[in-house]
């Protein structure tokens, strides 16, 4: 699941980022309204957490712009007294709101509930290739119906490959996405993870999904598409 946090208070956004990453979300952050609009328009997010008090463009302006062409669920963060009613929240185009200060667990629960609701009209929470299924909300991976246990990193890696099914991903793109640092792409950390992942999802099955593109990176191929 991909989450965008638009919040100028670094403390709050880093706290949320860390919390959601522990829940296996891929999290991007924007520090002002303009950057928030840009990222929401150019990337594909499953949920957006949007603070109302932001520099450059405030949260209400951001929502107005987003809602012209984007229906991604938005959870708004407000300070006490900013947003008094559900009607007000709906009027500005938000799907839910939380008043600061709030508990991380509450925020995660609200986001999950937004995801469940949006699942009804957008059944993309399960990514598939051949007989492989990855449920982005429940964090369950199956191949041929059998549950496959993956570590956090393996899960993120597989999710990233599936989201970019049938496209070659470069080593540096994968490393940056999964580890969020740009370490030397010559190290074999990525290969070690890929080997483990392949062992789990490909070794025992006839159709091999993950392929190495020598000197470039990897691709998850699904010939059915
Ligand atoms: Ca703020």
PDB file of C-alpha atoms and ligand atoms in Angstrom:
ATOM      1  CA  UNK A   1       0.000   0.000   0.000  1.00  0.00           C
ATOM      2  CA  UNK A   2       1.305   3.413  -0.857  1.00  0.00           C
ATOM      3  CA  UNK A   3       0.697   6.307   1.474  1.00  0.00           C
ATOM      4  CA  UNK A   4       1.400  10.002   1.014  1.00  0.00           C
ATOM      5  CA  UNK A   5       1.782  12.190   4.104  1.00  0.00           C
ATOM      6  CA  UNK A   6       1.459  15.921   3.515  1.00  0.00           C
ATOM      7  CA  UNK A   7       2.574  17.608   6.716  1.00  0.00           C
ATOM      8  CA  UNK A   8       5.041  20.424   7.390  1.00  0.00           C
ATOM      9  CA  UNK A   9       5.792  19.445  10.982  1.00  0.00           C
ATOM     10  CA  UNK A  10       8.696  17.099  10.453  1.00  0.00           C
ATOM     11  CA  UNK A  11       8.271  15.495  13.863  1.00  0.00           C
ATOM     12  CA  UNK A  12       4.699  14.489  13.103  1.00  0.00           C
ATOM     13  CA  UNK A  13       5.391  13.300   9.589  1.00  0.00           C
ATOM     14  CA  UNK A  14       8.439  11.255  10.588  1.00  0.00           C
ATOM     15  CA  UNK A  15       6.515   9.711  13.462  1.00  0.00           C
ATOM     16  CA  UNK A  16       3.715   8.721  11.094  1.00  0.00           C
ATOM     17  CA  UNK A  17       6.099   7.539   8.401  1.00  0.00           C
ATOM     18  CA  UNK A  18       7.878   5.239  10.815  1.00  0.00           C
ATOM     19  CA  UNK A  19       4.622   3.918  12.233  1.00  0.00           C
ATOM     20  CA  UNK A  20       3.105   3.161   8.851  1.00  0.00           C
ATOM     21  CA  UNK A  21       6.284   1.612   7.530  1.00  0.00           C
ATOM     22  CA  UNK A  22       6.183  -0.805  10.428  1.00  0.00           C
ATOM     23  CA  UNK A  23       2.737  -1.723   9.132  1.00  0.00           C
ATOM     24  CA  UNK A  24       4.333  -2.445   5.736  1.00  0.00           C
ATOM     25  CA  UNK A  25       3.136   0.686   3.976  1.00  0.00           C
ATOM     26  CA  UNK A  26       5.393   2.425   1.472  1.00  0.00           C
ATOM     27  CA  UNK A  27       5.393   6.021   2.636  1.00  0.00           C
ATOM     28  CA  UNK A  28       6.260   9.252   0.815  1.00  0.00           C
ATOM     29  CA  UNK A  29       6.178  12.642   2.492  1.00  0.00           C
ATOM     30  CA  UNK A  30       5.566  16.176   1.246  1.00  0.00           C
ATOM     31  CA  UNK A  31       6.354  19.215   3.365  1.00  0.00           C
ATOM     32  CA  UNK A  32       4.049  21.795   1.851  1.00  0.00           C
ATOM     33  CA  UNK A  33       0.793  22.002  -0.057  1.00  0.00           C
ATOM     34  CA  UNK A  34       2.314  22.584  -3.475  1.00  0.00           C
ATOM     35  CA  UNK A  35       4.588  19.583  -3.209  1.00  0.00           C
ATOM     36  CA  UNK A  36       1.651  17.575  -1.869  1.00  0.00           C
ATOM     37  CA  UNK A  37      -0.544  18.359  -4.878  1.00  0.00           C
ATOM     38  CA  UNK A  38       2.308  17.611  -7.262  1.00  0.00           C
ATOM     39  CA  UNK A  39       3.071  14.232  -5.709  1.00  0.00           C
ATOM     40  CA  UNK A  40      -0.572  13.215  -5.417  1.00  0.00           C
ATOM     41  CA  UNK A  41      -1.101  14.037  -9.100  1.00  0.00           C
ATOM     42  CA  UNK A  42       2.011  12.342 -10.419  1.00  0.00           C
ATOM     43  CA  UNK A  43       2.132   9.213  -8.264  1.00  0.00           C
ATOM     44  CA  UNK A  44      -0.454   6.598  -7.526  1.00  0.00           C
ATOM     45  CA  UNK A  45      -1.302   6.509  -3.809  1.00  0.00           C
ATOM     46  CA  UNK A  46      -3.838   4.378  -1.980  1.00  0.00           C
ATOM     47  CA  UNK A  47      -4.399   6.892   0.814  1.00  0.00           C
ATOM     48  CA  UNK A  48      -3.327  10.467   1.540  1.00  0.00           C
ATOM     49  CA  UNK A  49      -2.901  11.900   5.040  1.00  0.00           C
ATOM     50  CA  UNK A  50      -3.235  15.642   4.745  1.00  0.00           C
ATOM     51  CA  UNK A  51      -2.585  18.274   7.381  1.00  0.00           C
ATOM     52  CA  UNK A  52      -4.822  21.334   7.075  1.00  0.00           C
ATOM     53  CA  UNK A  53      -2.298  23.969   8.152  1.00  0.00           C
ATOM     54  CA  UNK A  54       0.393  23.922   5.507  1.00  0.00           C
ATOM     55  CA  UNK A  55       2.738  26.448   3.915  1.00  0.00           C
ATOM     56  CA  UNK A  56       2.370  27.508   0.244  1.00  0.00           C
ATOM     57  CA  UNK A  57      -1.085  25.951  -0.117  1.00  0.00           C
ATOM     58  CA  UNK A  58      -3.264  24.999   2.829  1.00  0.00           C
ATOM     59  CA  UNK A  59      -4.976  21.641   3.161  1.00  0.00           C
ATOM     60  CA  UNK A  60      -8.362  22.882   1.957  1.00  0.00           C
ATOM     61  CA  UNK A  61      -6.820  24.310  -1.230  1.00  0.00           C
ATOM     62  CA  UNK A  62      -4.902  21.080  -1.746  1.00  0.00           C
ATOM     63  CA  UNK A  63      -8.101  19.038  -1.431  1.00  0.00           C
ATOM     64  CA  UNK A  64      -9.993  21.278  -3.830  1.00  0.00           C
ATOM     65  CA  UNK A  65      -7.315  20.802  -6.456  1.00  0.00           C
ATOM     66  CA  UNK A  66      -7.058  17.085  -5.880  1.00  0.00           C
ATOM     67  CA  UNK A  67     -10.756  16.467  -6.070  1.00  0.00           C
ATOM     68  CA  UNK A  68     -10.937  17.872  -9.591  1.00  0.00           C
ATOM     69  CA  UNK A  69      -9.455  14.655 -10.909  1.00  0.00           C
ATOM     70  CA  UNK A  70      -8.467  12.383  -8.086  1.00  0.00           C
ATOM     71  CA  UNK A  71     -10.591  10.216  -5.800  1.00  0.00           C
ATOM     72  CA  UNK A  72      -7.829   8.850  -3.558  1.00  0.00           C
ATOM     73  CA  UNK A  73      -9.173   8.616   0.014  1.00  0.00           C
ATOM     74  CA  UNK A  74      -7.955  11.513   2.162  1.00  0.00           C
ATOM     75  CA  UNK A  75      -7.620  11.538   5.940  1.00  0.00           C
ATOM     76  CA  UNK A  76      -7.338  15.108   7.167  1.00  0.00           C
ATOM     77  CA  UNK A  77      -5.338  16.111  10.255  1.00  0.00           C
ATOM     78  CA  UNK A  78      -6.685  19.133  12.068  1.00  0.00           C
ATOM     79  CA  UNK A  79      -5.804  21.184  15.071  1.00  0.00           C
ATOM     80  CA  UNK A  80      -8.462  21.525  17.743  1.00  0.00           C
ATOM     81  CA  UNK A  81     -11.276  23.766  16.587  1.00  0.00           C
ATOM     82  CA  UNK A  82     -10.302  23.801  12.916  1.00  0.00           C
ATOM     83  CA  UNK A  83     -12.882  21.388  11.722  1.00  0.00           C
ATOM     84  CA  UNK A  84     -15.966  21.198  13.885  1.00  0.00           C
ATOM     85  CA  UNK A  85     -18.219  18.803  12.067  1.00  0.00           C
ATOM     86  CA  UNK A  86     -18.427  15.895   9.706  1.00  0.00           C
ATOM     87  CA  UNK A  87     -20.403  18.074   7.312  1.00  0.00           C
ATOM     88  CA  UNK A  88     -17.562  20.546   7.166  1.00  0.00           C
ATOM     89  CA  UNK A  89     -15.140  17.717   6.514  1.00  0.00           C
ATOM     90  CA  UNK A  90     -17.243  16.299   3.683  1.00  0.00           C
ATOM     91  CA  UNK A  91     -17.708  19.764   2.227  1.00  0.00           C
ATOM     92  CA  UNK A  92     -14.013  20.166   1.739  1.00  0.00           C
ATOM     93  CA  UNK A  93     -13.764  16.710   0.130  1.00  0.00           C
ATOM     94  CA  UNK A  94     -12.121  14.738   2.935  1.00  0.00           C
ATOM     95  CA  UNK A  95     -13.091  11.158   3.707  1.00  0.00           C
ATOM     96  CA  UNK A  96     -12.271  11.246   7.404  1.00  0.00           C
ATOM     97  CA  UNK A  97     -10.454  13.416   9.921  1.00  0.00           C
ATOM     98  CA  UNK A  98      -8.397  13.188  13.080  1.00  0.00           C
ATOM     99  CA  UNK A  99      -7.863  15.978  15.584  1.00  0.00           C
ATOM    100  CA  UNK A 100      -4.340  16.498  16.870  1.00  0.00           C
ATOM    101  CA  UNK A 101      -2.954  15.161  19.100  1.00  0.00           C
ATOM    102  CA  UNK A 102      -3.939  11.620  18.191  1.00  0.00           C
ATOM    103  CA  UNK A 103      -2.617   8.130  18.878  1.00  0.00           C
ATOM    104  CA  UNK A 104      -0.746   6.364  16.108  1.00  0.00           C
ATOM    105  CA  UNK A 105      -2.927   3.281  16.525  1.00  0.00           C
ATOM    106  CA  UNK A 106      -6.025   5.382  15.891  1.00  0.00           C
ATOM    107  CA  UNK A 107      -4.519   6.892  12.756  1.00  0.00           C
ATOM    108  CA  UNK A 108      -3.573   3.471  11.406  1.00  0.00           C
ATOM    109  CA  UNK A 109      -7.047   2.131  12.154  1.00  0.00           C
ATOM    110  CA  UNK A 110      -8.673   5.075  10.307  1.00  0.00           C
ATOM    111  CA  UNK A 111      -6.428   4.586   7.295  1.00  0.00           C
ATOM    112  CA  UNK A 112      -7.200   0.880   7.183  1.00  0.00           C
ATOM    113  CA  UNK A 113     -10.892   1.612   7.329  1.00  0.00           C
ATOM    114  CA  UNK A 114     -10.567   4.069   4.417  1.00  0.00           C
ATOM    115  CA  UNK A 115      -8.745   1.388   2.458  1.00  0.00           C
ATOM    116  CA  UNK A 116     -11.471  -1.138   3.131  1.00  0.00           C
ATOM    117  CA  UNK A 117     -14.115   1.312   1.974  1.00  0.00           C
ATOM    118  CA  UNK A 118     -12.260   2.219  -1.203  1.00  0.00           C
ATOM    119  CA  UNK A 119     -11.747  -1.453  -1.929  1.00  0.00           C
ATOM    120  CA  UNK A 120     -15.433  -1.742  -2.734  1.00  0.00           C
ATOM    121  CA  UNK A 121     -15.147   0.334  -5.894  1.00  0.00           C
ATOM    122  CA  UNK A 122     -11.464  -0.271  -6.545  1.00  0.00           C
ATOM    123  CA  UNK A 123     -10.588  -3.953  -6.268  1.00  0.00           C
ATOM    124  CA  UNK A 124      -6.858  -3.415  -6.722  1.00  0.00           C
ATOM    125  CA  UNK A 125      -5.786  -4.383  -3.242  1.00  0.00           C
ATOM    126  CA  UNK A 126      -4.862  -7.833  -4.391  1.00  0.00           C
ATOM    127  CA  UNK A 127      -1.996  -7.836  -6.852  1.00  0.00           C
ATOM    128  CA  UNK A 128      -1.663 -10.952  -8.976  1.00  0.00           C
ATOM    129  CA  UNK A 129       0.595 -12.678 -11.483  1.00  0.00           C
ATOM    130  CA  UNK A 130      -0.041 -16.227 -12.659  1.00  0.00           C
ATOM    131  CA  UNK A 131      -1.133 -18.096  -9.496  1.00  0.00           C
ATOM    132  CA  UNK A 132       0.535 -15.600  -7.168  1.00  0.00           C
ATOM    133  CA  UNK A 133      -1.637 -13.269  -5.086  1.00  0.00           C
ATOM    134  CA  UNK A 134      -0.492 -10.509  -2.783  1.00  0.00           C
ATOM    135  CA  UNK A 135      -3.088  -8.890  -0.550  1.00  0.00           C
ATOM    136  CA  UNK A 136      -1.860  -5.395   0.219  1.00  0.00           C
ATOM    137  CA  UNK A 137      -4.236  -4.837   3.114  1.00  0.00           C
ATOM    138  CA  UNK A 138      -4.074  -8.148   4.900  1.00  0.00           C
ATOM    139  CA  UNK A 139      -0.429  -8.716   3.990  1.00  0.00           C
ATOM    140  CA  UNK A 140      -0.997 -12.245   2.835  1.00  0.00           C
ATOM    141  CA  UNK A 141       0.850 -13.807  -0.085  1.00  0.00           C
ATOM    142  CA  UNK A 142      -0.381 -16.973  -1.752  1.00  0.00           C
ATOM    143  CA  UNK A 143       0.849 -19.083  -4.637  1.00  0.00           C
ATOM    144  CA  UNK A 144      -1.516 -21.743  -5.958  1.00  0.00           C
ATOM    145  CA  UNK A 145      -3.602 -21.025  -2.865  1.00  0.00           C
ATOM    146  CA  UNK A 146      -0.791 -21.853  -0.411  1.00  0.00           C
ATOM    147  CA  UNK A 147       0.178 -19.132   2.044  1.00  0.00           C
ATOM    148  CA  UNK A 148       3.811 -18.047   1.686  1.00  0.00           C
ATOM    149  CA  UNK A 149       5.578 -16.447   4.655  1.00  0.00           C
ATOM    150  CA  UNK A 150       7.639 -13.430   3.714  1.00  0.00           C
ATOM    151  CA  UNK A 151       9.717 -11.056   5.813  1.00  0.00           C
ATOM    152  CA  UNK A 152       8.875  -7.339   5.779  1.00  0.00           C
ATOM    153  CA  UNK A 153      11.538  -6.549   3.177  1.00  0.00           C
ATOM    154  CA  UNK A 154      10.649  -9.537   1.010  1.00  0.00           C
ATOM    155  CA  UNK A 155       7.019  -8.480   1.075  1.00  0.00           C
ATOM    156  CA  UNK A 156       7.868  -4.910   0.041  1.00  0.00           C
ATOM    157  CA  UNK A 157      10.122  -6.187  -2.681  1.00  0.00           C
ATOM    158  CA  UNK A 158       7.473  -8.476  -4.099  1.00  0.00           C
ATOM    159  CA  UNK A 159       4.824  -5.766  -3.859  1.00  0.00           C
ATOM    160  CA  UNK A 160       7.069  -3.385  -5.784  1.00  0.00           C
ATOM    161  CA  UNK A 161       7.760  -5.976  -8.477  1.00  0.00           C
ATOM    162  CA  UNK A 162       4.062  -6.778  -8.812  1.00  0.00           C
ATOM    163  CA  UNK A 163       3.059  -3.143  -9.024  1.00  0.00           C
ATOM    164  CA  UNK A 164       5.467  -2.805 -11.903  1.00  0.00           C
ATOM    165  CA  UNK A 165       4.627  -6.143 -13.440  1.00  0.00           C
ATOM    166  CA  UNK A 166       6.145  -6.731 -16.891  1.00  0.00           C
ATOM    167  CA  UNK A 167       8.447  -3.700 -16.614  1.00  0.00           C
ATOM    168  CA  UNK A 168      12.167  -3.950 -16.045  1.00  0.00           C
ATOM    169  CA  UNK A 169      13.185  -2.403 -12.723  1.00  0.00           C
ATOM    170  CA  UNK A 170      16.755  -1.235 -12.394  1.00  0.00           C
ATOM    171  CA  UNK A 171      18.834  -2.259  -9.413  1.00  0.00           C
ATOM    172  CA  UNK A 172      19.103   1.316  -8.222  1.00  0.00           C
ATOM    173  CA  UNK A 173      15.338   1.905  -8.489  1.00  0.00           C
ATOM    174  CA  UNK A 174      14.639  -1.210  -6.432  1.00  0.00           C
ATOM    175  CA  UNK A 175      17.268  -0.401  -3.815  1.00  0.00           C
ATOM    176  CA  UNK A 176      16.031   3.152  -3.469  1.00  0.00           C
ATOM    177  CA  UNK A 177      12.439   2.038  -3.123  1.00  0.00           C
ATOM    178  CA  UNK A 178      13.007  -0.776  -0.643  1.00  0.00           C
ATOM    179  CA  UNK A 179      15.879   0.532   1.453  1.00  0.00           C
ATOM    180  CA  UNK A 180      15.297   4.237   0.867  1.00  0.00           C
ATOM    181  CA  UNK A 181      19.000   4.865   0.739  1.00  0.00           C
ATOM    182  CA  UNK A 182      21.269   4.889  -2.207  1.00  0.00           C
ATOM    183  CA  UNK A 183      23.902   2.413  -1.273  1.00  0.00           C
ATOM    184  CA  UNK A 184      26.402   1.051  -3.735  1.00  0.00           C
ATOM    185  CA  UNK A 185      24.362  -0.871  -6.295  1.00  0.00           C
ATOM    186  CA  UNK A 186      27.380  -3.132  -6.743  1.00  0.00           C
ATOM    187  CA  UNK A 187      26.750  -4.794  -3.371  1.00  0.00           C
ATOM    188  CA  UNK A 188      24.973  -8.091  -3.421  1.00  0.00           C
ATOM    189  CA  UNK A 189      22.355  -7.269  -0.774  1.00  0.00           C
ATOM    190  CA  UNK A 190      19.666  -7.039  -3.429  1.00  0.00           C
ATOM    191  CA  UNK A 191      20.704 -10.331  -5.020  1.00  0.00           C
ATOM    192  CA  UNK A 192      20.591 -12.051  -1.653  1.00  0.00           C
ATOM    193  CA  UNK A 193      17.029 -10.841  -1.106  1.00  0.00           C
ATOM    194  CA  UNK A 194      15.999 -11.750  -4.641  1.00  0.00           C
ATOM    195  CA  UNK A 195      17.378 -15.259  -4.256  1.00  0.00           C
ATOM    196  CA  UNK A 196      15.396 -15.733  -1.043  1.00  0.00           C
ATOM    197  CA  UNK A 197      12.243 -14.341  -2.595  1.00  0.00           C
ATOM    198  CA  UNK A 198      12.540 -16.543  -5.680  1.00  0.00           C
ATOM    199  CA  UNK A 199      13.073 -19.568  -3.516  1.00  0.00           C
ATOM    200  CA  UNK A 200       9.794 -18.843  -1.778  1.00  0.00           C
ATOM    201  CA  UNK A 201       7.587 -17.859  -4.680  1.00  0.00           C
ATOM    202  CA  UNK A 202       9.122 -19.545  -7.749  1.00  0.00           C
ATOM    203  CA  UNK A 203      11.198 -22.615  -6.856  1.00  0.00           C
ATOM    204  CA  UNK A 204       8.334 -25.022  -6.297  1.00  0.00           C
ATOM    205  CA  UNK A 205       6.227 -23.834  -9.215  1.00  0.00           C
ATOM    206  CA  UNK A 206       6.393 -24.457 -12.956  1.00  0.00           C
ATOM    207  CA  UNK A 207       5.876 -20.880 -14.074  1.00  0.00           C
ATOM    208  CA  UNK A 208       8.805 -18.690 -12.985  1.00  0.00           C
ATOM    209  CA  UNK A 209       7.807 -15.087 -12.384  1.00  0.00           C
ATOM    210  CA  UNK A 210      10.986 -13.270 -11.372  1.00  0.00           C
ATOM    211  CA  UNK A 211      13.703 -12.932 -14.001  1.00  0.00           C
ATOM    212  CA  UNK A 212      17.125 -11.338 -13.883  1.00  0.00           C
ATOM    213  CA  UNK A 213      18.021  -8.840 -16.563  1.00  0.00           C
ATOM    214  CA  UNK A 214      21.804  -9.065 -16.570  1.00  0.00           C
ATOM    215  CA  UNK A 215      23.574  -5.853 -15.744  1.00  0.00           C
ATOM    216  CA  UNK A 216      20.275  -3.972 -15.410  1.00  0.00           C
ATOM    217  CA  UNK A 217      17.962  -5.341 -12.757  1.00  0.00           C
ATOM    218  CA  UNK A 218      14.894  -7.521 -12.463  1.00  0.00           C
ATOM    219  CA  UNK A 219      11.476  -8.062 -13.970  1.00  0.00           C
ATOM    220  CA  UNK A 220       8.392  -9.860 -12.758  1.00  0.00           C
ATOM    221  CA  UNK A 221       6.857 -11.355 -15.878  1.00  0.00           C
ATOM    222  CA  UNK A 222       3.287 -12.442 -16.252  1.00  0.00           C
ATOM    223  CA  UNK A 223       2.791 -13.873 -19.714  1.00  0.00           C
ATOM    224  CA  UNK A 224      -0.960 -13.910 -19.331  1.00  0.00           C
ATOM    225  CA  UNK A 225      -0.994 -10.118 -19.804  1.00  0.00           C
TER     226      UNK A 225
HETATM  227 CA1  LIG B   1       0.935  21.886   9.846  1.00  0.00          CA
END
